[in-house]
Amino acid sequence: MGTPTTRSLIASLLALTAVACDKGTAAGPDNFIGDARRGTDLVKKYQCGGCHDIPGIAGADGNVGPPLHRIGTRTYIAGYMQNSPDNMADWIEDPQRALPGNAMPRMGIPQKDARDIAAFLYTLK
Ligand code: HEC
């Protein structure tokens, strides 16, 4: 679900994915379910801020990975895969499966948590 703004953002990301998707099936807004509020807490719990500068998260000023400012409107994740809700959740769940050998570690995050975190990241525009 999410706010109307989030839904329209997701819809436009999906439109983009439909044009340039090389990953097969794209998610529809209806089957993207994420709780951005819970995602905010999970970002703190998993300490993403140790490696990323993340707006709205106290103390999240890491500089190991890229800042996540405006990640909600970024075209690509890690300069590699289309920024769709499904791809973002897959990235968070297992970045080593998504892009083997990249520097973000697999953190054992369940898909449900990954989707809530993705919903939070999509509030960063
Ligand atoms: C140990 C450091 C580390 C931790 C912890 C970490 N990341 Fe990352 N992350 C990285 C690095 C390094 C990259 C860059 C990967 C690349 O571009 O190949 C990255 C990339 C990303 C990207 C893509 C950014 C972009 O500009 O395309 C997102 C989104 C992301 N991380 C989210 C998270 C979230 C959410 C968490 C917590 C659940 C997290 N990261 C935890 C190191 C980390």
PDB file of C-alpha atoms and ligand atoms in Angstrom:
ATOM      1  CA  MET A   1       0.000   0.000   0.000  1.00  0.00           C
ATOM      2  CA  GLY A   2       1.638   3.276   1.055  1.00  0.00           C
ATOM      3  CA  THR A   3       0.776   6.886   0.525  1.00  0.00           C
ATOM      4  CA  PRO A   4      -0.668   8.101  -2.773  1.00  0.00           C
ATOM      5  CA  THR A   5       2.712   9.672  -3.512  1.00  0.00           C
ATOM      6  CA  THR A   6       4.514   6.407  -2.879  1.00  0.00           C
ATOM      7  CA  ARG A   7       2.034   4.577  -5.079  1.00  0.00           C
ATOM      8  CA  SER A   8       2.450   6.991  -7.946  1.00  0.00           C
ATOM      9  CA  LEU A   9       6.223   6.822  -7.566  1.00  0.00           C
ATOM     10  CA  ILE A  10       6.074   3.058  -7.698  1.00  0.00           C
ATOM     11  CA  ALA A  11       3.771   3.226 -10.693  1.00  0.00           C
ATOM     12  CA  SER A  12       6.203   5.447 -12.569  1.00  0.00           C
ATOM     13  CA  LEU A  13       9.128   3.220 -11.634  1.00  0.00           C
ATOM     14  CA  LEU A  14       7.192   0.275 -12.939  1.00  0.00           C
ATOM     15  CA  ALA A  15       6.420   2.106 -16.162  1.00  0.00           C
ATOM     16  CA  LEU A  16      10.156   2.648 -16.505  1.00  0.00           C
ATOM     17  CA  THR A  17      10.792  -1.020 -15.785  1.00  0.00           C
ATOM     18  CA  ALA A  18       8.271  -2.072 -18.392  1.00  0.00           C
ATOM     19  CA  VAL A  19      10.213  -0.118 -20.998  1.00  0.00           C
ATOM     20  CA  ALA A  20      13.690  -1.245 -20.053  1.00  0.00           C
ATOM     21  CA  CYS A  21      13.291  -4.373 -17.981  1.00  0.00           C
ATOM     22  CA  ASP A  22      15.824  -7.127 -18.510  1.00  0.00           C
ATOM     23  CA  LYS A  23      14.736  -9.141 -15.491  1.00  0.00           C
ATOM     24  CA  GLY A  24      11.522 -10.666 -16.797  1.00  0.00           C
ATOM     25  CA  THR A  25       8.399 -10.098 -14.749  1.00  0.00           C
ATOM     26  CA  ALA A  26       7.943  -6.741 -13.079  1.00  0.00           C
ATOM     27  CA  ALA A  27       5.942  -6.291  -9.903  1.00  0.00           C
ATOM     28  CA  GLY A  28       2.662  -4.462 -10.085  1.00  0.00           C
ATOM     29  CA  PRO A  29       1.899  -1.797  -7.482  1.00  0.00           C
ATOM     30  CA  ASP A  30      -0.737  -4.161  -6.140  1.00  0.00           C
ATOM     31  CA  ASN A  31       1.680  -6.894  -5.224  1.00  0.00           C
ATOM     32  CA  PHE A  32       4.255  -4.570  -3.706  1.00  0.00           C
ATOM     33  CA  ILE A  33       3.455  -4.584  -0.023  1.00  0.00           C
ATOM     34  CA  GLY A  34       5.720  -2.737   2.334  1.00  0.00           C
ATOM     35  CA  ASP A  35       5.408  -0.788   5.567  1.00  0.00           C
ATOM     36  CA  ALA A  36       7.665   2.263   5.408  1.00  0.00           C
ATOM     37  CA  ARG A  37       7.264   3.033   9.100  1.00  0.00           C
ATOM     38  CA  ARG A  38       8.401  -0.436  10.086  1.00  0.00           C
ATOM     39  CA  GLY A  39      11.158  -0.122   7.481  1.00  0.00           C
ATOM     40  CA  THR A  40      12.508   2.938   9.277  1.00  0.00           C
ATOM     41  CA  ASP A  41      12.920   0.895  12.471  1.00  0.00           C
ATOM     42  CA  LEU A  42      14.500  -1.971  10.542  1.00  0.00           C
ATOM     43  CA  VAL A  43      17.075   0.317   8.942  1.00  0.00           C
ATOM     44  CA  LYS A  44      18.129   1.263  12.476  1.00  0.00           C
ATOM     45  CA  LYS A  45      18.032  -2.343  13.668  1.00  0.00           C
ATOM     46  CA  TYR A  46      20.201  -3.637  10.811  1.00  0.00           C
ATOM     47  CA  GLN A  47      22.500  -0.622  11.134  1.00  0.00           C
ATOM     48  CA  CYS A  48      22.508   0.253   7.438  1.00  0.00           C
ATOM     49  CA  GLY A  49      23.739   3.665   8.619  1.00  0.00           C
ATOM     50  CA  GLY A  50      27.106   2.199   9.524  1.00  0.00           C
ATOM     51  CA  CYS A  51      27.824   2.081   5.792  1.00  0.00           C
ATOM     52  CA  HIS A  52      25.345   4.573   4.302  1.00  0.00           C
ATOM     53  CA  ASP A  53      24.419   8.201   4.843  1.00  0.00           C
ATOM     54  CA  ILE A  54      20.616   7.965   5.146  1.00  0.00           C
ATOM     55  CA  PRO A  55      18.330  11.009   5.485  1.00  0.00           C
ATOM     56  CA  GLY A  56      15.961  10.841   8.444  1.00  0.00           C
ATOM     57  CA  ILE A  57      17.908   8.176  10.351  1.00  0.00           C
ATOM     58  CA  ALA A  58      19.798   9.553  13.348  1.00  0.00           C
ATOM     59  CA  GLY A  59      23.485   8.678  13.271  1.00  0.00           C
ATOM     60  CA  ALA A  60      23.294   7.111   9.802  1.00  0.00           C
ATOM     61  CA  ASP A  61      26.341   8.802   8.355  1.00  0.00           C
ATOM     62  CA  GLY A  62      28.418   5.886   7.060  1.00  0.00           C
ATOM     63  CA  ASN A  63      30.598   6.395   4.022  1.00  0.00           C
ATOM     64  CA  VAL A  64      31.439   2.813   3.062  1.00  0.00           C
ATOM     65  CA  GLY A  65      28.662   2.633   0.473  1.00  0.00           C
ATOM     66  CA  PRO A  66      26.914   5.396  -1.472  1.00  0.00           C
ATOM     67  CA  PRO A  67      24.607   7.889   0.285  1.00  0.00           C
ATOM     68  CA  LEU A  68      20.975   6.865  -0.058  1.00  0.00           C
ATOM     69  CA  HIS A  69      19.703  10.395  -0.633  1.00  0.00           C
ATOM     70  CA  ARG A  70      16.977  10.312  -3.289  1.00  0.00           C
ATOM     71  CA  ILE A  71      17.363   6.548  -3.742  1.00  0.00           C
ATOM     72  CA  GLY A  72      13.577   6.449  -4.200  1.00  0.00           C
ATOM     73  CA  THR A  73      13.900   8.201  -7.542  1.00  0.00           C
ATOM     74  CA  ARG A  74      17.216   6.688  -8.671  1.00  0.00           C
ATOM     75  CA  THR A  75      17.051   4.897 -12.030  1.00  0.00           C
ATOM     76  CA  TYR A  76      19.419   2.053 -11.175  1.00  0.00           C
ATOM     77  CA  ILE A  77      20.338   0.144  -8.013  1.00  0.00           C
ATOM     78  CA  ALA A  78      24.125  -0.115  -7.688  1.00  0.00           C
ATOM     79  CA  GLY A  79      24.362   1.195 -11.248  1.00  0.00           C
ATOM     80  CA  TYR A  80      23.295  -2.247 -12.342  1.00  0.00           C
ATOM     81  CA  MET A  81      19.647  -3.242 -11.948  1.00  0.00           C
ATOM     82  CA  GLN A  82      16.475  -1.270 -12.614  1.00  0.00           C
ATOM     83  CA  ASN A  83      15.175   0.397  -9.469  1.00  0.00           C
ATOM     84  CA  SER A  84      11.875  -1.457  -9.120  1.00  0.00           C
ATOM     85  CA  PRO A  85      10.276  -2.435  -5.798  1.00  0.00           C
ATOM     86  CA  ASP A  86      10.976  -6.125  -6.404  1.00  0.00           C
ATOM     87  CA  ASN A  87      14.582  -5.515  -7.371  1.00  0.00           C
ATOM     88  CA  MET A  88      15.110  -3.256  -4.358  1.00  0.00           C
ATOM     89  CA  ALA A  89      13.700  -5.867  -1.977  1.00  0.00           C
ATOM     90  CA  ASP A  90      15.852  -8.555  -3.624  1.00  0.00           C
ATOM     91  CA  TRP A  91      18.911  -6.324  -3.312  1.00  0.00           C
ATOM     92  CA  ILE A  92      18.361  -5.790   0.413  1.00  0.00           C
ATOM     93  CA  GLU A  93      17.560  -9.456   1.024  1.00  0.00           C
ATOM     94  CA  ASP A  94      20.726 -10.624  -0.679  1.00  0.00           C
ATOM     95  CA  PRO A  95      22.988  -8.144  -2.466  1.00  0.00           C
ATOM     96  CA  GLN A  96      25.460 -10.928  -3.258  1.00  0.00           C
ATOM     97  CA  ARG A  97      22.836 -12.853  -5.208  1.00  0.00           C
ATOM     98  CA  ALA A  98      21.741  -9.655  -6.957  1.00  0.00           C
ATOM     99  CA  LEU A  99      25.271  -8.619  -7.945  1.00  0.00           C
ATOM    100  CA  PRO A 100      27.912 -11.173  -6.955  1.00  0.00           C
ATOM    101  CA  GLY A 101      31.154  -9.743  -5.633  1.00  0.00           C
ATOM    102  CA  ASN A 102      29.893  -6.246  -4.797  1.00  0.00           C
ATOM    103  CA  ALA A 103      30.956  -4.768  -1.456  1.00  0.00           C
ATOM    104  CA  MET A 104      27.572  -4.847   0.330  1.00  0.00           C
ATOM    105  CA  PRO A 105      27.388  -7.972   2.498  1.00  0.00           C
ATOM    106  CA  ARG A 106      24.507 -10.414   2.748  1.00  0.00           C
ATOM    107  CA  MET A 107      22.956  -9.604   6.124  1.00  0.00           C
ATOM    108  CA  GLY A 108      20.382 -12.400   6.418  1.00  0.00           C
ATOM    109  CA  ILE A 109      17.428 -10.057   6.017  1.00  0.00           C
ATOM    110  CA  PRO A 110      14.104 -11.864   5.433  1.00  0.00           C
ATOM    111  CA  GLN A 111      12.106 -10.860   2.329  1.00  0.00           C
ATOM    112  CA  LYS A 112       9.330  -9.350   4.496  1.00  0.00           C
ATOM    113  CA  ASP A 113      11.799  -7.051   6.253  1.00  0.00           C
ATOM    114  CA  ALA A 114      13.479  -6.246   2.940  1.00  0.00           C
ATOM    115  CA  ARG A 115      10.159  -5.106   1.473  1.00  0.00           C
ATOM    116  CA  ASP A 116       9.446  -2.859   4.451  1.00  0.00           C
ATOM    117  CA  ILE A 117      12.937  -1.375   4.156  1.00  0.00           C
ATOM    118  CA  ALA A 118      12.356  -0.842   0.421  1.00  0.00           C
ATOM    119  CA  ALA A 119       9.106   0.977   1.247  1.00  0.00           C
ATOM    120  CA  PHE A 120      11.081   3.288   3.525  1.00  0.00           C
ATOM    121  CA  LEU A 121      13.786   3.849   0.900  1.00  0.00           C
ATOM    122  CA  TYR A 122      11.079   4.859  -1.589  1.00  0.00           C
ATOM    123  CA  THR A 123      10.152   7.753   0.708  1.00  0.00           C
ATOM    124  CA  LEU A 124      13.611   9.240  -0.025  1.00  0.00           C
ATOM    125  CA  LYS A 125      13.063  11.355  -3.137  1.00  0.00           C
TER     126      LYS A 125
HETATM  127  C1  HEC B   1      29.156  -3.192   5.280  1.00  0.00           C
HETATM  128  C2  HEC B   1      28.624  -2.041   4.587  1.00  0.00           C
HETATM  129  C3  HEC B   1      27.177  -2.035   4.149  1.00  0.00           C
HETATM  130  C4  HEC B   1      26.056  -2.259   4.915  1.00  0.00           C
HETATM  131  C5  HEC B   1      25.983  -2.675   6.373  1.00  0.00           C
HETATM  132  C6  HEC B   1      24.929  -1.984   4.067  1.00  0.00           C
HETATM  133  N1  HEC B   1      25.344  -1.622   2.828  1.00  0.00           N
HETATM  134 FE1  HEC B   1      24.155  -1.041   1.283  1.00  0.00          FE
HETATM  135  N2  HEC B   1      25.790  -0.877   0.087  1.00  0.00           N
HETATM  136  C7  HEC B   1      27.087  -1.036   0.499  1.00  0.00           C
HETATM  137  C8  HEC B   1      27.965  -0.824  -0.639  1.00  0.00           C
HETATM  138  C9  HEC B   1      29.482  -0.911  -0.618  1.00  0.00           C
HETATM  139  C10 HEC B   1      27.132  -0.534  -1.742  1.00  0.00           C
HETATM  140  C11 HEC B   1      27.558  -0.248  -3.192  1.00  0.00           C
HETATM  141  C12 HEC B   1      27.376  -1.519  -4.009  1.00  0.00           C
HETATM  142  C13 HEC B   1      27.625  -1.304  -5.479  1.00  0.00           C
HETATM  143  O1  HEC B   1      27.334  -0.220  -5.994  1.00  0.00           O
HETATM  144  O2  HEC B   1      28.104  -2.251  -6.129  1.00  0.00           O
HETATM  145  C14 HEC B   1      25.768  -0.557  -1.235  1.00  0.00           C
HETATM  146  C15 HEC B   1      24.671  -0.284  -2.013  1.00  0.00           C
HETATM  147  C16 HEC B   1      23.388  -0.134  -1.522  1.00  0.00           C
HETATM  148  C17 HEC B   1      22.266   0.331  -2.277  1.00  0.00           C
HETATM  149  C18 HEC B   1      22.304   0.795  -3.729  1.00  0.00           C
HETATM  150  C19 HEC B   1      22.712   2.263  -3.664  1.00  0.00           C
HETATM  151  C20 HEC B   1      22.802   2.965  -4.978  1.00  0.00           C
HETATM  152  O3  HEC B   1      23.214   4.138  -4.960  1.00  0.00           O
HETATM  153  O4  HEC B   1      22.501   2.391  -6.020  1.00  0.00           O
HETATM  154  C21 HEC B   1      21.189   0.338  -1.450  1.00  0.00           C
HETATM  155  C22 HEC B   1      19.782   0.752  -1.777  1.00  0.00           C
HETATM  156  C23 HEC B   1      21.650  -0.148  -0.167  1.00  0.00           C
HETATM  157  N3  HEC B   1      22.981  -0.423  -0.246  1.00  0.00           N
HETATM  158  C24 HEC B   1      20.828  -0.294   0.933  1.00  0.00           C
HETATM  159  C25 HEC B   1      21.269  -0.814   2.151  1.00  0.00           C
HETATM  160  C26 HEC B   1      20.390  -1.089   3.251  1.00  0.00           C
HETATM  161  C27 HEC B   1      18.911  -0.821   3.268  1.00  0.00           C
HETATM  162  C28 HEC B   1      21.160  -1.612   4.244  1.00  0.00           C
HETATM  163  C29 HEC B   1      20.733  -2.135   5.585  1.00  0.00           C
HETATM  164  C30 HEC B   1      19.761  -3.202   5.534  1.00  0.00           C
HETATM  165  C31 HEC B   1      22.540  -1.639   3.748  1.00  0.00           C
HETATM  166  N4  HEC B   1      22.548  -1.149   2.482  1.00  0.00           N
HETATM  167  C32 HEC B   1      23.617  -2.082   4.487  1.00  0.00           C
HETATM  168  C33 HEC B   1      27.521  -1.330   1.767  1.00  0.00           C
HETATM  169  C34 HEC B   1      26.705  -1.640   2.834  1.00  0.00           C
END
